[in-house]
């Protein structure tokens, strides 16, 4: 049996955990909102029409911050269509996903939904077809207490207290030619800087996210970040990163090493941002908002006819069904985000319900957990205190895409106040279990409190409407802690978590 040795101690500090690293994303796309979080006729619906069975699953998932309302959708969105009496709200065409938007869910309703789930609302503004004035109007409506035209309009619409939204995205994927109103890096950087300056003139304590590249394969990757930040650096706090992964051509080995690309993405953006910092002789450090990341079978979506010119309301789009292998990759991506938490200050799993999502629903029927639900929910629940980057001594395997990749990846967390620690691991081997010894003596751990794993004899097993519980967490057998050394055996193609106290 192949072996790995891991050492963890308090000197390996990455950063204290900011709960925003466990964020998610709700876009007006497909059935994410309508027939997803919102279905007035459902037996579990509350007075706002929100499905409370979905609310319960979101709470279990542990999503902290919810980015809203897009995504590509936001670049054509008129936020004022979604406030006020519902019977007076217009139906609009959404050019991003070629569907009809009824505007029955808007800012006020969604803010109430966030309170139900215990999550923070992260708002995106339209810089595709609109600009500074619209962003300022939205900010006034959302956050000003009272006594102005738009804050009083919010109060008249039934929301007396301001929403107090702290984090704002300055558009979405403005480098992408698919984006309504996309711009060059120079033009977008200037617009973002002016918008950010205006927003902070209204509230200097806002946290603003400027658009980075839509992916590491974009032809302008790196240069986009440099140009945009040279214009906007002193006005913003984060630069966004978006990345999606999928298995291609049956190459499971490369797919299981997808986090190596995410690491390359993070390293490139960090070095570019720090180059601009030094060039401008700035005292501030820009962090990354990795506000879209997930598994997405984009090739299959692009080959389909899901998005067409029929102009339907809430069509079924991007409803990927995820396998065990997908969940292992997702768990590894989350490990990578945590290992870089000193610079990745916020992240949003895209998306939350039905659309490339960990939660699925049927109209009038059930809601259930996809395989990807489990590594996210367990990590969000167990990760507390500070992130620690382990030293890992393990063999490698060859991949067609990334070259040599380590068989094991891992991250740990430690919470001194509660005396608890957690270790998260993946085994990328397709055929062999790995025995791992983990030195945790410096953490003072003496008891294994919980040990779970996501794996299956069929790496492509899935949870479906017909079989909603086919895949779930299993006890990780044989996790033994003796004299400060934890010994575990990781099944092939697996994600595992161990809680210690």
XYZ file of C-alpha atoms in Angstrom:
501
model
C 0.000 0.000 0.000
C 1.433 3.425 -0.941
C 2.105 5.689 2.026
C 2.142 9.381 2.796
C 3.487 11.345 5.736
C 1.985 14.648 6.834
C 3.121 17.034 9.566
C 0.966 19.803 11.020
C 1.867 22.400 13.613
C 0.898 25.929 14.633
C 3.847 27.535 12.796
C 2.196 26.644 9.477
C -0.387 29.398 9.850
C -2.013 30.612 6.616
C -4.689 32.948 8.003
C -7.589 33.133 10.454
C -10.738 31.783 8.838
C -13.081 34.356 7.323
C -16.456 32.669 6.861
C -16.804 34.335 3.463
C -14.565 31.583 2.084
C -17.675 29.347 2.284
C -19.877 31.560 0.126
C -22.188 30.551 -2.694
C -24.001 32.147 -5.620
C -27.616 32.638 -6.704
C -28.188 33.899 -10.237
C -31.423 34.425 -12.128
C -30.536 31.525 -14.419
C -32.545 28.429 -15.254
C -34.281 27.053 -12.159
C -31.929 28.485 -9.547
C -34.425 31.113 -8.336
C -37.771 30.068 -9.814
C -38.592 26.420 -8.962
C -35.365 26.431 -6.921
C -35.331 28.673 -3.876
C -38.722 30.174 -4.817
C -41.880 28.152 -5.510
C -45.020 29.722 -3.994
C -47.184 26.661 -4.589
C -44.872 24.223 -2.840
C -46.065 22.615 0.380
C -43.060 24.007 2.263
C -43.302 27.565 0.898
C -43.497 30.478 3.338
C -45.425 33.735 2.858
C -42.721 35.023 0.483
C -42.932 31.875 -1.641
C -39.560 30.492 -0.555
C -39.177 26.739 -0.155
C -38.277 26.069 3.460
C -36.973 22.581 2.627
C -34.361 24.323 0.466
C -33.666 26.833 3.249
C -32.909 23.923 5.590
C -30.493 22.396 3.071
C -28.737 25.733 2.552
C -28.273 26.013 6.310
C -26.868 22.482 6.396
C -24.559 23.283 3.481
C -23.146 26.150 5.524
C -23.146 28.843 2.850
C -21.999 32.082 4.426
C -22.149 34.743 1.708
C -24.469 34.646 -1.312
C -23.455 36.516 -4.455
C -26.522 37.898 -6.275
C -28.132 38.351 -8.872
C -25.399 37.296 -11.309
C -23.401 36.316 -13.151
C -24.011 37.048 -16.804
C -27.583 37.957 -15.902
C -26.539 41.122 -14.071
C -25.127 42.792 -17.195
C -28.637 43.387 -18.519
C -30.490 43.660 -15.206
C -32.624 46.611 -14.140
C -32.753 46.240 -10.385
C -35.781 48.537 -10.014
C -37.884 46.000 -11.974
C -37.660 43.693 -8.950
C -38.979 46.005 -6.233
C -42.441 47.264 -5.391
C -45.833 45.578 -5.896
C -45.360 42.209 -7.558
C -48.346 42.604 -9.857
C -46.751 45.731 -11.314
C -43.335 44.241 -12.034
C -42.487 43.913 -15.736
C -41.467 40.718 -17.517
C -38.159 41.260 -19.330
C -36.002 39.311 -21.750
C -32.733 38.050 -20.284
C -30.224 38.130 -23.126
C -27.561 36.242 -21.172
C -29.526 32.985 -20.947
C -32.267 33.681 -23.518
C -35.129 33.332 -21.094
C -37.877 35.479 -19.588
C -37.413 37.152 -16.214
C -40.640 37.719 -14.269
C -38.986 39.819 -11.527
C -41.147 38.162 -8.875
C -37.997 37.826 -6.786
C -35.950 40.999 -6.367
C -33.650 42.631 -3.864
C -36.069 42.941 -0.943
C -37.325 39.374 -1.206
C -33.837 37.963 -1.670
C -32.534 39.885 1.333
C -35.273 38.287 3.430
C -34.294 34.881 2.056
C -30.675 35.514 3.094
C -31.859 36.182 6.639
C -33.746 32.884 6.611
C -30.564 31.037 5.670
C -28.289 33.046 7.954
C -26.154 34.212 5.036
C -24.679 37.561 4.003
C -25.877 39.197 0.778
C -23.108 40.095 -1.697
C -24.489 42.354 -4.437
C -23.391 42.715 -8.059
C -24.088 45.894 -10.042
C -24.709 46.160 -13.768
C -21.730 47.671 -15.554
C -22.638 46.060 -18.864
C -25.637 48.122 -20.015
C -25.638 50.609 -17.136
C -23.097 52.416 -15.008
C -22.270 54.750 -12.127
C -25.673 56.382 -11.622
C -27.490 53.057 -11.533
C -24.973 51.655 -9.032
C -25.416 54.685 -6.782
C -29.206 54.398 -6.985
C -29.071 50.741 -6.018
C -26.767 51.518 -3.099
C -29.082 54.275 -1.879
C -32.146 52.031 -2.115
C -30.395 49.155 -0.362
C -28.387 50.841 2.365
C -29.502 54.378 3.178
C -31.612 54.429 6.371
C -34.325 56.909 5.349
C -35.060 60.452 4.253
C -34.034 60.170 0.595
C -36.162 59.378 -2.425
C -34.906 55.823 -2.886
C -34.542 54.866 0.775
C -38.087 56.075 1.367
C -39.200 54.032 -1.627
C -37.686 50.936 0.004
C -39.558 51.729 3.215
C -42.811 52.234 1.269
C -42.187 48.836 -0.333
C -42.243 47.229 3.098
C -38.580 47.105 4.143
C -38.019 49.654 6.908
C -34.457 48.772 7.878
C -31.612 49.157 5.379
C -30.164 45.966 3.954
C -26.654 47.130 4.888
C -24.932 45.219 2.066
C -21.186 45.450 2.641
C -19.663 43.630 -0.352
C -20.312 44.810 -3.927
C -19.148 43.372 -7.254
C -18.397 45.909 -10.000
C -19.977 44.017 -12.877
C -19.329 40.454 -13.983
C -16.804 38.859 -16.381
C -16.367 42.080 -18.294
C -13.458 40.523 -20.233
C -15.746 37.952 -21.888
C -17.187 38.525 -25.395
C -20.278 36.593 -24.253
C -20.974 39.329 -21.683
C -23.548 41.975 -22.590
C -21.595 45.225 -22.791
C -18.152 43.638 -22.414
C -15.194 46.020 -22.487
C -11.459 46.147 -23.021
C -9.321 46.034 -19.900
C -8.511 49.726 -20.276
C -12.147 50.800 -20.688
C -13.415 48.558 -17.917
C -10.635 49.591 -15.534
C -11.543 53.251 -15.967
C -15.279 52.571 -15.504
C -14.668 50.370 -12.467
C -12.414 52.990 -10.876
C -14.977 55.759 -11.349
C -17.808 53.558 -10.080
C -15.791 52.459 -7.059
C -14.820 56.030 -6.227
C -18.461 57.106 -6.363
C -19.680 54.191 -4.227
C -17.068 54.843 -1.574
C -17.944 58.526 -1.585
C -21.388 57.359 -0.477
C -20.005 54.828 2.024
C -16.254 54.588 2.582
C -16.613 51.265 4.390
C -17.959 49.290 1.432
C -15.863 46.352 0.217
C -15.600 46.397 -3.566
C -14.703 43.602 -5.992
C -13.290 44.519 -9.402
C -13.612 41.994 -12.253
C -10.578 39.846 -12.914
C -10.282 37.285 -15.685
C -13.132 34.883 -16.421
C -10.636 32.031 -16.505
C -6.945 31.237 -16.681
C -7.299 30.291 -20.367
C -8.520 33.738 -21.417
C -6.094 35.266 -23.961
C -5.850 38.420 -21.848
C -5.252 36.568 -18.536
C -2.704 38.394 -16.408
C -2.545 41.453 -18.608
C -6.251 42.071 -17.868
C -5.605 42.072 -14.135
C -2.599 44.365 -14.483
C -4.422 46.928 -16.611
C -7.629 46.927 -14.561
C -5.771 47.256 -11.267
C -3.523 50.030 -12.532
C -6.719 52.072 -12.929
C -8.688 50.906 -9.898
C -6.201 49.670 -7.281
C -6.706 52.381 -4.668
C -10.500 52.243 -4.937
C -11.154 48.485 -4.607
C -10.471 45.721 -2.103
C -10.715 42.501 -4.108
C -10.187 41.274 -7.641
C -12.391 38.391 -8.799
C -11.341 35.013 -10.166
C -13.616 32.477 -11.878
C -12.773 28.838 -12.626
C -14.769 25.779 -13.639
C -13.490 22.234 -14.117
C -14.701 19.040 -15.764
C -13.389 15.669 -16.825
C -12.510 15.594 -20.529
C -11.873 12.648 -22.858
C -12.047 10.099 -20.046
C -8.884 11.507 -18.448
C -9.798 11.024 -14.802
C -6.186 11.327 -13.657
C -5.814 14.874 -14.949
C -9.268 15.796 -13.707
C -8.435 14.709 -10.155
C -5.469 17.117 -10.269
C -7.589 20.127 -11.303
C -6.636 22.023 -8.156
C -3.154 22.484 -9.630
C -4.711 24.809 -12.200
C -6.557 26.692 -9.474
C -3.233 27.117 -7.651
C -1.639 28.468 -10.843
C -4.564 30.880 -11.233
C -4.201 32.167 -7.670
C -0.412 32.497 -7.903
C -0.647 34.456 -11.158
C -3.288 36.884 -9.905
C -1.449 37.429 -6.614
C 1.860 38.148 -8.346
C 0.147 40.508 -10.801
C -1.688 42.371 -8.050
C 1.503 42.698 -6.018
C 3.348 43.971 -9.103
C 0.759 46.752 -9.421
C 0.993 47.433 -5.676
C 4.746 47.929 -5.951
C 4.465 49.959 -9.154
C 1.985 52.329 -7.510
C 3.900 52.257 -4.214
C 0.633 51.450 -2.463
C 0.348 50.411 1.167
C -2.748 48.247 0.661
C -2.854 44.620 -0.466
C -5.536 43.402 -2.849
C -7.161 40.063 -2.055
C -8.909 37.632 -4.382
C -12.641 37.065 -4.405
C -12.898 33.636 -6.050
C -16.571 34.344 -6.558
C -17.274 31.653 -9.147
C -15.809 28.181 -8.801
C -17.285 24.729 -9.301
C -17.522 21.659 -11.483
C -19.332 22.510 -14.714
C -19.715 20.254 -17.746
C -19.420 23.265 -20.003
C -18.523 21.312 -23.144
C -21.760 19.360 -22.944
C -23.733 22.535 -22.225
C -22.293 24.303 -25.257
C -23.096 21.315 -27.476
C -26.700 21.214 -26.259
C -29.676 23.351 -27.184
C -30.525 24.323 -23.602
C -30.067 28.002 -24.390
C -32.200 28.880 -27.394
C -34.575 31.557 -28.664
C -37.809 30.155 -27.214
C -37.851 32.776 -24.424
C -39.151 30.530 -21.654
C -39.573 31.243 -17.941
C -37.123 29.302 -15.761
C -36.108 26.653 -18.320
C -34.004 23.705 -17.218
C -30.451 24.837 -17.879
C -27.055 23.688 -16.601
C -28.553 20.983 -14.374
C -25.427 18.853 -14.128
C -25.668 15.673 -12.076
C -22.475 15.126 -10.123
C -20.480 11.973 -9.486
C -18.246 10.858 -6.632
C -15.225 11.934 -8.690
C -16.780 15.384 -9.142
C -17.240 15.678 -5.380
C -13.641 14.662 -4.712
C -12.402 17.330 -7.119
C -14.678 19.916 -5.523
C -13.377 18.988 -2.077
C -9.821 19.380 -3.367
C -10.621 22.807 -4.850
C -11.930 23.890 -1.449
C -8.715 22.624 0.135
C -6.787 24.817 -2.322
C -8.879 27.887 -1.492
C -8.208 27.343 2.206
C -4.466 26.827 1.639
C -4.415 30.264 0.008
C -6.756 31.949 2.476
C -4.205 34.650 3.244
C -4.909 36.034 -0.242
C -8.260 34.450 -1.154
C -10.477 36.356 1.236
C -13.836 35.384 -0.241
C -15.183 32.604 -2.466
C -18.552 31.667 -3.958
C -19.463 28.154 -5.050
C -21.413 28.706 -8.254
C -24.266 27.987 -7.986
C -26.525 26.993 -5.111
C -29.708 25.295 -6.356
C -30.424 23.295 -9.549
C -27.925 25.157 -11.754
C -24.524 23.373 -11.464
C -25.495 23.100 -7.837
C -25.051 21.002 -4.687
C -28.835 21.133 -4.061
C -31.494 19.911 -6.484
C -35.275 20.284 -6.453
C -38.318 19.107 -8.368
C -41.323 21.421 -8.833
C -43.924 20.432 -6.257
C -41.651 17.643 -5.094
C -38.475 16.736 -3.301
C -35.187 18.454 -2.688
C -31.958 16.493 -2.303
C -28.198 16.658 -1.888
C -25.845 16.129 -4.792
C -22.503 14.387 -4.142
C -20.771 17.782 -4.111
C -22.918 18.859 -1.163
C -20.998 16.703 1.279
C -17.384 17.947 1.124
C -18.580 21.554 1.176
C -20.979 21.104 4.102
C -18.526 19.141 6.239
C -15.638 21.529 5.573
C -17.824 24.545 6.373
C -18.942 22.908 9.614
C -15.563 21.654 10.858
C -13.188 24.380 9.674
C -12.784 26.829 12.556
C -10.122 29.121 13.933
C -7.014 29.272 11.745
C -5.949 27.553 8.530
C -2.720 25.546 8.678
C -0.793 24.399 5.597
C 0.605 20.876 6.183
C 3.950 19.513 5.033
C 3.142 16.548 2.805
C 5.599 13.832 1.807
C 3.936 11.616 -0.792
C 4.560 10.042 -4.169
C 3.363 11.448 -7.461
C 1.602 10.185 -10.553
C 1.776 11.419 -14.136
C -1.086 13.350 -15.699
C -1.515 14.291 -19.350
C -2.484 17.881 -18.514
C -0.523 18.865 -15.391
C 2.529 16.612 -15.429
C 3.423 15.001 -12.111
C 0.758 15.472 -9.434
C 0.918 14.492 -5.743
C -1.260 11.512 -4.837
C -2.500 13.253 -1.673
C -3.491 16.829 -0.927
C -4.474 18.179 2.466
C -5.192 21.221 4.630
C -5.874 21.590 8.340
C -7.581 24.019 10.701
C -7.084 24.659 14.412
C -9.314 26.531 16.845
C -7.441 27.274 20.058
C -10.535 28.558 21.843
C -12.455 25.303 21.497
C -9.417 23.026 21.416
C -10.545 21.471 18.155
C -8.726 20.732 14.939
C -9.721 19.294 11.573
C -7.779 17.688 8.752
C -9.126 17.468 5.193
C -7.588 15.089 2.659
C -7.983 13.764 -0.868
C -6.554 10.611 -2.399
C -6.152 11.077 -6.155
C -5.136 7.490 -6.842
C -7.715 5.727 -9.008
C -6.801 2.212 -7.920
C -5.042 2.138 -4.569
C -5.767 3.027 -0.977
C -3.094 5.100 0.744
C -1.955 4.794 4.321
C -1.310 8.244 5.764
C 0.428 9.092 9.021
C -0.237 12.615 10.300
C 1.869 14.162 13.039
C -0.528 16.328 15.072
C 1.394 16.285 18.357
C 1.970 20.064 18.263
C -1.798 20.611 18.195
C -2.270 18.720 21.475
C -4.937 16.478 19.938
C -5.856 13.369 21.911
C -9.224 12.215 20.580
C -10.639 11.479 17.111
C -14.065 13.083 17.338
C -15.279 12.389 13.809
C -13.865 10.703 10.695
C -15.856 10.618 7.458
C -15.120 9.973 3.814
C -16.803 10.338 0.444
C -15.908 7.475 -1.879
C -17.530 4.613 -3.746
C -16.532 1.491 -5.637
C -17.979 3.341 -8.641
C -16.273 6.728 -8.955
C -19.112 7.810 -11.261
C -21.961 6.995 -8.882
C -24.468 9.862 -8.529
C -27.517 10.981 -6.585
C -30.497 11.447 -8.890
C -34.210 12.168 -8.676
C -34.847 8.423 -8.853
C -32.154 7.577 -6.275
C -31.504 10.618 -4.109
C -29.331 8.908 -1.487
C -27.190 6.589 -3.648
C -24.032 8.417 -2.490
C -23.338 9.795 0.961
C -20.716 10.135 3.645
C -19.226 6.975 5.119
C -17.318 6.433 8.318
C -13.584 6.487 7.651
C -12.617 3.185 9.192
C -9.377 2.757 11.050
C -8.609 6.358 11.977
C -6.352 5.904 15.020
C -4.629 8.606 17.111
C -1.722 7.384 19.239
C 0.886 9.580 20.956
C 0.193 12.529 18.694
C 0.273 10.555 15.447
C -2.915 10.043 13.472
C -3.006 7.059 11.121
C -5.672 6.728 8.438
C -6.227 4.766 5.269
C -7.690 6.760 2.389
C -9.747 4.841 -0.188
C -9.009 5.502 -3.879
C -10.680 8.562 -5.420
C -11.790 9.862 -2.035
C -12.260 13.001 0.006
C -12.024 12.680 3.785
C -12.326 14.815 6.911
C -11.150 14.078 10.440
C -12.111 16.152 13.473
C -9.831 16.084 16.509
C -10.024 17.449 20.017
